[in-house]
XYZ file of C-alpha atoms in Angstrom:
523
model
C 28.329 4.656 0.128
C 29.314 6.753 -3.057
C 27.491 10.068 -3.236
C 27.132 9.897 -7.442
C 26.749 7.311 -9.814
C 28.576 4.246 -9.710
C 31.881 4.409 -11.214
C 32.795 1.178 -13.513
C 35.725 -0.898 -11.849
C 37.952 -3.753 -12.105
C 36.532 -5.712 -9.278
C 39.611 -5.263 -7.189
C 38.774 -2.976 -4.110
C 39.385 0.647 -5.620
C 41.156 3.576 -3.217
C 41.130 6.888 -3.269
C 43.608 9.196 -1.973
C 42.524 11.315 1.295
C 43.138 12.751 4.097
C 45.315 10.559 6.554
C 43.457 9.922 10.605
C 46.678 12.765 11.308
C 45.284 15.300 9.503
C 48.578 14.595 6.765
C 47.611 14.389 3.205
C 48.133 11.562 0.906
C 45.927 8.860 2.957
C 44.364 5.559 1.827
C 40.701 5.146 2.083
C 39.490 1.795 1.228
C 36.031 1.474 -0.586
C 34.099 -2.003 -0.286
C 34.151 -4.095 -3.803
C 31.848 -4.060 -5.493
C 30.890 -0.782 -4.742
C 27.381 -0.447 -3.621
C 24.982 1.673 -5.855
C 23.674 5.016 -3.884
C 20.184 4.332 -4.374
C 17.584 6.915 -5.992
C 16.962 10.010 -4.534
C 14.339 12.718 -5.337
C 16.207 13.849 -8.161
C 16.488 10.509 -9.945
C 12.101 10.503 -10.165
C 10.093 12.211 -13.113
C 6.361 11.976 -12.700
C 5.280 10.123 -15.888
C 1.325 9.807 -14.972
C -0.395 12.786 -13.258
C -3.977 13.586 -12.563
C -5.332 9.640 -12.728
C -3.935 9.550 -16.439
C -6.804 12.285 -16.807
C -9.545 10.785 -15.084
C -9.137 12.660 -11.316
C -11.904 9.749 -10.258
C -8.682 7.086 -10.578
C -7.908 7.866 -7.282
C -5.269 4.809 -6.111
C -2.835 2.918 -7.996
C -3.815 0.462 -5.811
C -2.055 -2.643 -7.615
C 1.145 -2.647 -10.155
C 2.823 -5.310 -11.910
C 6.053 -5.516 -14.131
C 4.554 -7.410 -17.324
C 5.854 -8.024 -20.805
C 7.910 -4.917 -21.231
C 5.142 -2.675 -19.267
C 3.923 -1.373 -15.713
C 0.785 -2.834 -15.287
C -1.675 -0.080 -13.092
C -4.906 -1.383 -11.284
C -7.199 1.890 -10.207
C -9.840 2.420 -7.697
C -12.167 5.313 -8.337
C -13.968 7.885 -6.335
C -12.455 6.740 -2.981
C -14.257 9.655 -0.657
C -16.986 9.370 -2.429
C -17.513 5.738 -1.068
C -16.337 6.853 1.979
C -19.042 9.147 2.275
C -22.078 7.147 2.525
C -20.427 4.998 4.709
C -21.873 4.439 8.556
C -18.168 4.711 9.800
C -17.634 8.178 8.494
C -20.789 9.934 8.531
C -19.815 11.690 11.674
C -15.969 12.801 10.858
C -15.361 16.005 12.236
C -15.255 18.585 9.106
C -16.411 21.886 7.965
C -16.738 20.288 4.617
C -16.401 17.122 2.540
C -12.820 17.610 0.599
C -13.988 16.417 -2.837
C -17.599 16.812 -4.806
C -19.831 13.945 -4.184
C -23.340 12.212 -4.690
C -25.230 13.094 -1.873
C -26.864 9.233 -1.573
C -26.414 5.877 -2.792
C -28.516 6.186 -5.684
C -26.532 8.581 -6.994
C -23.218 7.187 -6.473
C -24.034 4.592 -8.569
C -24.386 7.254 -11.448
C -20.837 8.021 -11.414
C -18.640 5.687 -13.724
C -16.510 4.126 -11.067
C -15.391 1.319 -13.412
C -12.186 0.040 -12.513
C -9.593 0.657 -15.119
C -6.270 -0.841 -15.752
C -3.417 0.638 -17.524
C -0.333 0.124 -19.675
C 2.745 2.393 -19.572
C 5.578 1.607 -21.885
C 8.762 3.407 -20.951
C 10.404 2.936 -24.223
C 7.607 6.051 -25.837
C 6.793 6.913 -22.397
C 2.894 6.258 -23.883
C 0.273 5.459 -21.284
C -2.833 2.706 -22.694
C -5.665 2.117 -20.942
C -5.905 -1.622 -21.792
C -9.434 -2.583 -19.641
C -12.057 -1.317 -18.020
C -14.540 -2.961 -15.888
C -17.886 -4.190 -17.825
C -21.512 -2.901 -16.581
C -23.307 -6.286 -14.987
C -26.940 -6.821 -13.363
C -26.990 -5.777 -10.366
C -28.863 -6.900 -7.198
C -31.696 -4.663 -7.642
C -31.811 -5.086 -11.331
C -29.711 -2.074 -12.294
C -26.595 -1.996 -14.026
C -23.205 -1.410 -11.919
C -19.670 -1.890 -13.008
C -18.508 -5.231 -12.223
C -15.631 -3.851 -10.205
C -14.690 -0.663 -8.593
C -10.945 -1.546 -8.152
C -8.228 -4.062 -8.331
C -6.059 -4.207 -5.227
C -3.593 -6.928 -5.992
C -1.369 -8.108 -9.132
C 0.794 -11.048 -9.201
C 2.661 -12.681 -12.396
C 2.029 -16.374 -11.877
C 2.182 -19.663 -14.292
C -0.665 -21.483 -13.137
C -0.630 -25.336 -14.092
C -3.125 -24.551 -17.117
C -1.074 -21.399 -18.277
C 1.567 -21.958 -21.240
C 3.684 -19.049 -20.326
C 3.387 -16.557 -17.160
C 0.415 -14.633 -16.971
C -0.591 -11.793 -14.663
C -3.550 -12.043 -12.346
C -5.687 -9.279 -11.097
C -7.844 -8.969 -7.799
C -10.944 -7.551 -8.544
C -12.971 -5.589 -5.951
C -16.856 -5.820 -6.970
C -19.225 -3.192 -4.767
C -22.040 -4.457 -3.075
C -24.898 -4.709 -5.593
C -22.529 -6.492 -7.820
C -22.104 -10.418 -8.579
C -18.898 -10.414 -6.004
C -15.385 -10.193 -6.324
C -13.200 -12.498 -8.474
C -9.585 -12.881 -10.115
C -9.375 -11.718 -13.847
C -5.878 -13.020 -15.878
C -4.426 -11.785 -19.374
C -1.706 -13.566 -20.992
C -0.696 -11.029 -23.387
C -1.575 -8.001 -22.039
C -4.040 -7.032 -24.358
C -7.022 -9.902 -23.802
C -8.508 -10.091 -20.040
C -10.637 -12.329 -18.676
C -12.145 -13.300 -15.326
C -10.642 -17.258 -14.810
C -12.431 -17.632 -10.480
C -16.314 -17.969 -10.078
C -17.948 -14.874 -8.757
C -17.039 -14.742 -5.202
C -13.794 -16.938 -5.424
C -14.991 -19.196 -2.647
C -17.780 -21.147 -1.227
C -18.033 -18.056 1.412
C -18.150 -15.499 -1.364
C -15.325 -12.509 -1.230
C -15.755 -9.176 -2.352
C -12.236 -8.477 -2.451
C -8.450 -9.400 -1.548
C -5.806 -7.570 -1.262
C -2.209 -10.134 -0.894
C -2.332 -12.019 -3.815
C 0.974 -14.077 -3.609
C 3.204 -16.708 -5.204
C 5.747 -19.019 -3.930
C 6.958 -21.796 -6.140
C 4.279 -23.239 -8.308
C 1.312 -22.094 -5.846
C -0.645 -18.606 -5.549
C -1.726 -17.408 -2.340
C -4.571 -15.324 -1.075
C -6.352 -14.078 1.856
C -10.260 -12.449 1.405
C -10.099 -8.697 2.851
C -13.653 -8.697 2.793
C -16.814 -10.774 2.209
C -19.384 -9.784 0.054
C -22.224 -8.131 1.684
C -20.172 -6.551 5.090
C -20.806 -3.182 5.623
C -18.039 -1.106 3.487
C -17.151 0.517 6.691
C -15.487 -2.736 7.938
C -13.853 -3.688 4.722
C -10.306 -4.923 6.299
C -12.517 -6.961 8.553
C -13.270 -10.149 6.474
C -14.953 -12.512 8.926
C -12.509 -14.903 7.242
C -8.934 -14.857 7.869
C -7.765 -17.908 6.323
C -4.836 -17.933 3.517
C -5.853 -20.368 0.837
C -3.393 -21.601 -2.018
C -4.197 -22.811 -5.504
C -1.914 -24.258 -8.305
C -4.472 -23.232 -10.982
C -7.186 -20.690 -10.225
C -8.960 -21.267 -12.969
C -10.123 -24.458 -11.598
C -11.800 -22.655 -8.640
C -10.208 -25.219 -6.474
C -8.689 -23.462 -3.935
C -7.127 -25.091 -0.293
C -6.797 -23.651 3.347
C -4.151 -23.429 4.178
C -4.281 -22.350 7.994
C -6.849 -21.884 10.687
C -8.940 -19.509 11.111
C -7.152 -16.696 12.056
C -4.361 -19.250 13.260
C -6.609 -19.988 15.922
C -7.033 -16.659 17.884
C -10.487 -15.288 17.404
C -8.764 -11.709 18.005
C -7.534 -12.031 14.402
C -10.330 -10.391 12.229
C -8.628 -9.570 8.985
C -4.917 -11.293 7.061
C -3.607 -8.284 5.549
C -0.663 -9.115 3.573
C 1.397 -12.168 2.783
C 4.914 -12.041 1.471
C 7.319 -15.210 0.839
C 10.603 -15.384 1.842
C 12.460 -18.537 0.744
C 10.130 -21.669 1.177
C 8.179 -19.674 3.569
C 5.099 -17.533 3.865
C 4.861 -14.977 6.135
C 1.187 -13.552 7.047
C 0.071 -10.485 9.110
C -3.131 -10.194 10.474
C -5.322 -7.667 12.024
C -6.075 -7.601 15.288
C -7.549 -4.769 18.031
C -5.424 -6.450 20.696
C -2.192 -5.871 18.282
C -1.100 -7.433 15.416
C 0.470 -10.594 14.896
C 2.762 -12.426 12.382
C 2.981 -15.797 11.195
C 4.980 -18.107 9.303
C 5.085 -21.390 7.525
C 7.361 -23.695 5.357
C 4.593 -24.271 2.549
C 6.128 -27.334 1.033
C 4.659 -30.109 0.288
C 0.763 -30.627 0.643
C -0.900 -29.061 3.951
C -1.842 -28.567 6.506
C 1.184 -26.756 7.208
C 2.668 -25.943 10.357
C 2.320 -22.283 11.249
C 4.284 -20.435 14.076
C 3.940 -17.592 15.459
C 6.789 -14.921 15.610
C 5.127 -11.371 16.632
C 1.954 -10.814 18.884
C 0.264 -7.944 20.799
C 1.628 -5.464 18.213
C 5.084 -6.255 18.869
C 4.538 -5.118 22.538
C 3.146 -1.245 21.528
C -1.174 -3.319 21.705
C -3.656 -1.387 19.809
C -1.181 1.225 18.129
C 0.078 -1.668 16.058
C -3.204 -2.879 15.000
C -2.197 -4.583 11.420
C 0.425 -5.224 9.080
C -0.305 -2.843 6.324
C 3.172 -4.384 4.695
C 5.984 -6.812 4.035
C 9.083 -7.093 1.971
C 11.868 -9.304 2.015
C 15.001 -7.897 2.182
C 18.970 -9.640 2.802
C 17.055 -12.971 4.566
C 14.813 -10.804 6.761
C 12.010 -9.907 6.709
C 10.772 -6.062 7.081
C 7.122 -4.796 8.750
C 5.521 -2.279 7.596
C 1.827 -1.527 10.420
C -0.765 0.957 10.291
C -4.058 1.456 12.155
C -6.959 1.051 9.941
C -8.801 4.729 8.849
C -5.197 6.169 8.194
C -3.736 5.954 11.547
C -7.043 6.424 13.739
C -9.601 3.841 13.853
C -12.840 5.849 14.534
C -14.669 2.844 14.776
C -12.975 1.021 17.607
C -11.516 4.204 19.312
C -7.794 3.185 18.693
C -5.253 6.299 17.924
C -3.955 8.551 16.114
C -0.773 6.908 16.128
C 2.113 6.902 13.905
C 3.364 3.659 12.483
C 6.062 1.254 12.879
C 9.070 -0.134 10.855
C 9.771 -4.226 12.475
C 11.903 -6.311 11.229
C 12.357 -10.395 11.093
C 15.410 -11.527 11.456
C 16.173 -15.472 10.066
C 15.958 -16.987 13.597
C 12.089 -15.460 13.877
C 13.769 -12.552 16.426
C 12.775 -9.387 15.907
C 13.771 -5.577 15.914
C 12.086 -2.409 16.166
C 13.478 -0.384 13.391
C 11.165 2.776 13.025
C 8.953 3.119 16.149
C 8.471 3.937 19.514
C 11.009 2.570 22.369
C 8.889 0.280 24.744
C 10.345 -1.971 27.874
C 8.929 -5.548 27.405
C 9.948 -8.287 29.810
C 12.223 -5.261 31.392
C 13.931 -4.785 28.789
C 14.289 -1.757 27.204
C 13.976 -1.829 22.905
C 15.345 1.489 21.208
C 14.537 1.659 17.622
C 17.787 0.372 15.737
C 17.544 3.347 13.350
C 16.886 6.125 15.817
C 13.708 7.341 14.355
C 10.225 7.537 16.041
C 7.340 5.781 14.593
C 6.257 7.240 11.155
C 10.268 7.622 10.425
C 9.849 10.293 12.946
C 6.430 11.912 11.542
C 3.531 11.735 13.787
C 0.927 12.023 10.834
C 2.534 9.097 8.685
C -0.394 6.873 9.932
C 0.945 3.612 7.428
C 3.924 2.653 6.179
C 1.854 1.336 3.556
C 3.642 -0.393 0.974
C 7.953 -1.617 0.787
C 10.218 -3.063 -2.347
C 13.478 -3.672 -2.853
C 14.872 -1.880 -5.949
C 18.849 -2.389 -6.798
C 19.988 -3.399 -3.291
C 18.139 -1.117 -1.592
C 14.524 -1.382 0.554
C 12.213 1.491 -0.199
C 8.990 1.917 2.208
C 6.318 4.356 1.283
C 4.114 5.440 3.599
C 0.563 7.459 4.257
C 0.510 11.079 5.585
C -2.928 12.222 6.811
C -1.577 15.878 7.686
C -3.931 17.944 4.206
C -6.805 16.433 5.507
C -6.694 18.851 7.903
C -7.266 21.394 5.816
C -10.509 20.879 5.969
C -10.996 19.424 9.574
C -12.501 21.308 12.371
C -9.701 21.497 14.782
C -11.643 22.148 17.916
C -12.586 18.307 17.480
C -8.836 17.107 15.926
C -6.813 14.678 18.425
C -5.009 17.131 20.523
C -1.140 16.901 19.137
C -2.059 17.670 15.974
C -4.141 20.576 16.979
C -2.155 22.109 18.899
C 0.761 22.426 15.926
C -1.645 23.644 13.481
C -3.148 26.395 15.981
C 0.626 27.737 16.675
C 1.632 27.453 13.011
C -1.391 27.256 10.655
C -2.644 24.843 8.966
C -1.455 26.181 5.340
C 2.302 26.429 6.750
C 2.338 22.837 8.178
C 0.759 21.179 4.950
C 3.425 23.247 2.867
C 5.993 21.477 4.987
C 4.939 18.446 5.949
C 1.843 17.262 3.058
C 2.151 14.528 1.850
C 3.831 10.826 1.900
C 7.126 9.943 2.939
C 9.620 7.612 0.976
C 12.357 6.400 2.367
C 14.904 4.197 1.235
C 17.887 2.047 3.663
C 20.687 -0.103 2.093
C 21.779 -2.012 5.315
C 17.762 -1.982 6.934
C 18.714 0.058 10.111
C 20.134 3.516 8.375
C 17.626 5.172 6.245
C 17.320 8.305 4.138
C 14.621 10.435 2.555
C 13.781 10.193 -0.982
C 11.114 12.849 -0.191
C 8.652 13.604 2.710
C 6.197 15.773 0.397
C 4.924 14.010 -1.693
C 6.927 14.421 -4.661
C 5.837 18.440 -4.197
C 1.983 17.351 -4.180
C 0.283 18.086 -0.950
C -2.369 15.781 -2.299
C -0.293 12.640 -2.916
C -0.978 11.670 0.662
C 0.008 8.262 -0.099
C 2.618 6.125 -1.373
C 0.614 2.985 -2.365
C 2.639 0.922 -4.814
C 6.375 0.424 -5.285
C 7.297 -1.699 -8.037
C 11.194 -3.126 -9.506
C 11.421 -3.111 -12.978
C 14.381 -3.450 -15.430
C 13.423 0.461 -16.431
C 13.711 1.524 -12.808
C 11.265 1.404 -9.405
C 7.925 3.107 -9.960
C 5.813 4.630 -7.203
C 2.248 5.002 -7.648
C 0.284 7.279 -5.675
C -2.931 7.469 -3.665
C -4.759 10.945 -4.348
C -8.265 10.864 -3.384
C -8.390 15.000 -4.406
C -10.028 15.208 -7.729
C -11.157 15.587 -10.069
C -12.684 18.572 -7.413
C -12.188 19.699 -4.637
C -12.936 22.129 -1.600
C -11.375 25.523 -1.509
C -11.495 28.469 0.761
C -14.348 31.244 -0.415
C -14.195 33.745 2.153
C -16.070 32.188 4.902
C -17.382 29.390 3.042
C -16.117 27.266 0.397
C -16.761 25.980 -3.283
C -15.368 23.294 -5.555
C -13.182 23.796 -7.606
C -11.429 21.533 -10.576
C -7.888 20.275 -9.343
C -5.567 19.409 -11.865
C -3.417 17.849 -9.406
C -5.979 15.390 -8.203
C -6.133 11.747 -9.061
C -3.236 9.333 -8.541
C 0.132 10.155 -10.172
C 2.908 7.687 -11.098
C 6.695 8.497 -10.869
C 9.635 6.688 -12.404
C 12.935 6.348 -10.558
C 16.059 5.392 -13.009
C 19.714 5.664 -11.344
C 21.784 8.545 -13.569
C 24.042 5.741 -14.704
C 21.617 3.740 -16.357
């Protein structure tokens, strides 16, 4: 691996003179042809969208998409603010909420939390917002936006479309019609092409749209009308395909939760080849499956992980997937950023697997574990959460210029405003000995991390980019321009702040999602 920009070369091996195994000058080292890039560190990145593009209530890039010369950026708005009328997280152990909020429903729906999607051209580095989600009659009779967020992009040429388009995922809240897929052909023009709902068992939302060949792929995260508290629960894990969604003909594609009633939720789909690879959430650990989706189905699904790879509960669903050389690479989390409040599972960092051709598998970041006594040592040598007990995802991966980058979620800031005599004991034991200010200056915010060969990996940065607030890395995205990252940063547009013995809001110009641009020095 070079340590600086790619030198140009002939395409014969190049050598450079060194220092011989005998210590004697003059030595041949031999470098492998071509040579490999190095990859993008920290200093390759410069932030090009800061502060949710000026709205601090765009709180996730929660879906990106390379489209017609642009990165495509889906937002979801006012995250804790949802979060805090909801029955799983009335009770969270804090002196105070982090951000500003309604104090009830009826006035959360006062706040504009329609959805927005961006354009960012590279070429005048210009930001557009391009759509924003429409006010629609609600179930009460009220207006509410249409959509809150859009969790999933995918450019797909349906059988209808004359040229590749790129379809949305739209996430409707509960007084609206339901959730739906929107598609623009240009860019510009956006329309919604699925009834409200999607299916006959109406969706709210969905998180893995996917293609493979001439097909998209989905699986619902949530159906309308669950409790928001339980929205990775869907009470319908089934992946469904369609060759045109504009038809609203869509086909299952598997059982229900491949048969095991343990599997409440599909999280994310990912194609490798002619197959699809699906991992689900379940409390008893997470499985994954795979299929050969050729032809007409059923298919024939098999299944290659279960019981959370052998580590139960602590791997309780596949938060990601990337193919990468042939394999394929597992990103897990436990739902509620590493501790699921609601079913009593963690804290517990999360886990790098990865699927090898012949469905074997290999712990790559994680915790060693006998299974059938046999011991498994994490091929890299790191500990779950790349060796970060408060990475709580690894939450999104893509390969970028030979190289797999995995971003992950770091819950440490939040304890800024915890109460640690009720914190899980680990974590409150380091922040009693050091303080909580000194281990968020160190440690806040999201890892990314980058390997060329999927069992050595370095550090792009474990901070955040230098934002204690970015506590999540939520998109990664190749482009011809570069990799983008796009951020989660639930912290604006205000939030708590020390006051003496009490606190007040304050406006935080490094709140809202942020976007950052990686572009090797030789390009």
């Amino acid at each position: 691996m070079t340590s600086g920009p790619t030198p140009p070369h002939s395409g014969a091996a190049p050598t450079i003179a060194g220092t011989a195994p005998n210590g004697a000058h003059g030595g041949i080292v031999d470098l492998p042809s071509p040579i490999p890039n190095r990859g993008l560190g920290a200093p390759d990145f410069m932030r090009v969208g800061v502060g949710g593009l000026g709205d601090g209530h765009n709180n996730y890039a929660h879906s990106m998409a390379w489209f017609k010369g642009r990165i495509f950026l889906g937002t979801t708005r006012s995250n804790l603010c949802m979060l805090r009328l909801q029955s799983s997280y009335s009770d969270l152990p804090l002196e105070v909420w982090p951000v500003e909020c309604p104090e009830n429903m009826d006035e959360l729906y006062k706040l504009d939390r329609r959805a927005q999607i961006w354009a960012y051209d590279p070429a005048t580095d210009e930001w557009e917002m391009v759509f924003r989600a429409p006010l629609v009659e609600g179930a009460e009779g009220q207006l509410v936006p249409r959509e809150i967020g859009y969790r999933s992009m995918a450019v797909f040429q349906a059988a209808s479309d004359p040229e590749p388009a790129l379809y949305i995922a739209a996430w409707a809240p509960g007084r609206a019609p339901g959730g739906h897929i929107m598609r623009t052909t240009d860019g510009v023009n956006f329309e919604r092409v699925t009834r409200y709902g999607i299916l006959d068992t109406p969706a709210s939302v969905t998180r893995c749209l996917t293609t493979l060949g001439d097909k998209i792929y989905f699986a619902p995260t949530a159906r309308r009308g669950t409790d928001g508290g339980q929205q990775n629960t869907a009470g319908l894990p089934i992946v469904f395909e369609s060759v045109d969604p504009s038809t609203d003909v869509w086909t299952e594609v598997s059982e229900p939760g491949f048969g095991d009633e343990g599997n409440m939720g599909i999280f994310t789909l990912v194609a490798e080849g002619n197959q699809l690879y699906a991992g689900t959430f379940n409390l008893e650990g997470l499985q994954v499956w795979a299929a050969e989706c050729t032809g007409t189905p059923p298919y024939r699904w098999r299944k290659i992980i279960d019981k959370g790879a052998g580590r139960g509960p602590l791997n309780q669903a596949v938060a990601s997937m990337a193919a990468f050389n042939g394999s394929v690479y597992v990103g897990t989390g436990i739902q509620g950023g590493g501790t699921d409040r609601v079913n009593n599972v963690g804290p517990a960092a999360a886990e790098v697997i990865r699927i090898n051709p012949d469905d074997s598998w290999d712990i790559i970041s994680g915790d060693a574990r006998v299974i059938d006594e046999r011991r498994i040592d994490p091929l890299s040598g790191l500990r779950a959460g790349f060796g970060n007990f408060f990475n709580g995802y690894v939450w999104t991966m893509a390969v970028h210029d030979g190289w797999l980058y995995a971003g992950t979620y770091d819950w440490s800031v939040t304890m800024r405003w915890a109460k640690l005599d009720q914190s899980p004991p680990r974590a409150r034991s380091l922040f009693e000995k050091l303080g909580t200010e000194t281990v968020i200056e160190n440690e806040g915010g999201a890892d990314l991390w980058r390997t060329r060969d999927g069992e050595n990996w370095l550090p792009v940065t474990r901070r955040g980019f230098g934002n204690a607030y970015n506590f999540g890395i939520r998109n990664l995205v190749s482009t011809p321009r570069g990799m983008f990252v796009g951020t989660a940063n639930v912290f604006g547009p205000r939030v708590a702040v020390r006051d003496g013995d009490g606190w007040v809001y304050e406006d935080n110009p490094l709140g809202g999602l942020e976007v950052w641009m990686g572009q090797d020095a030789a390009q």
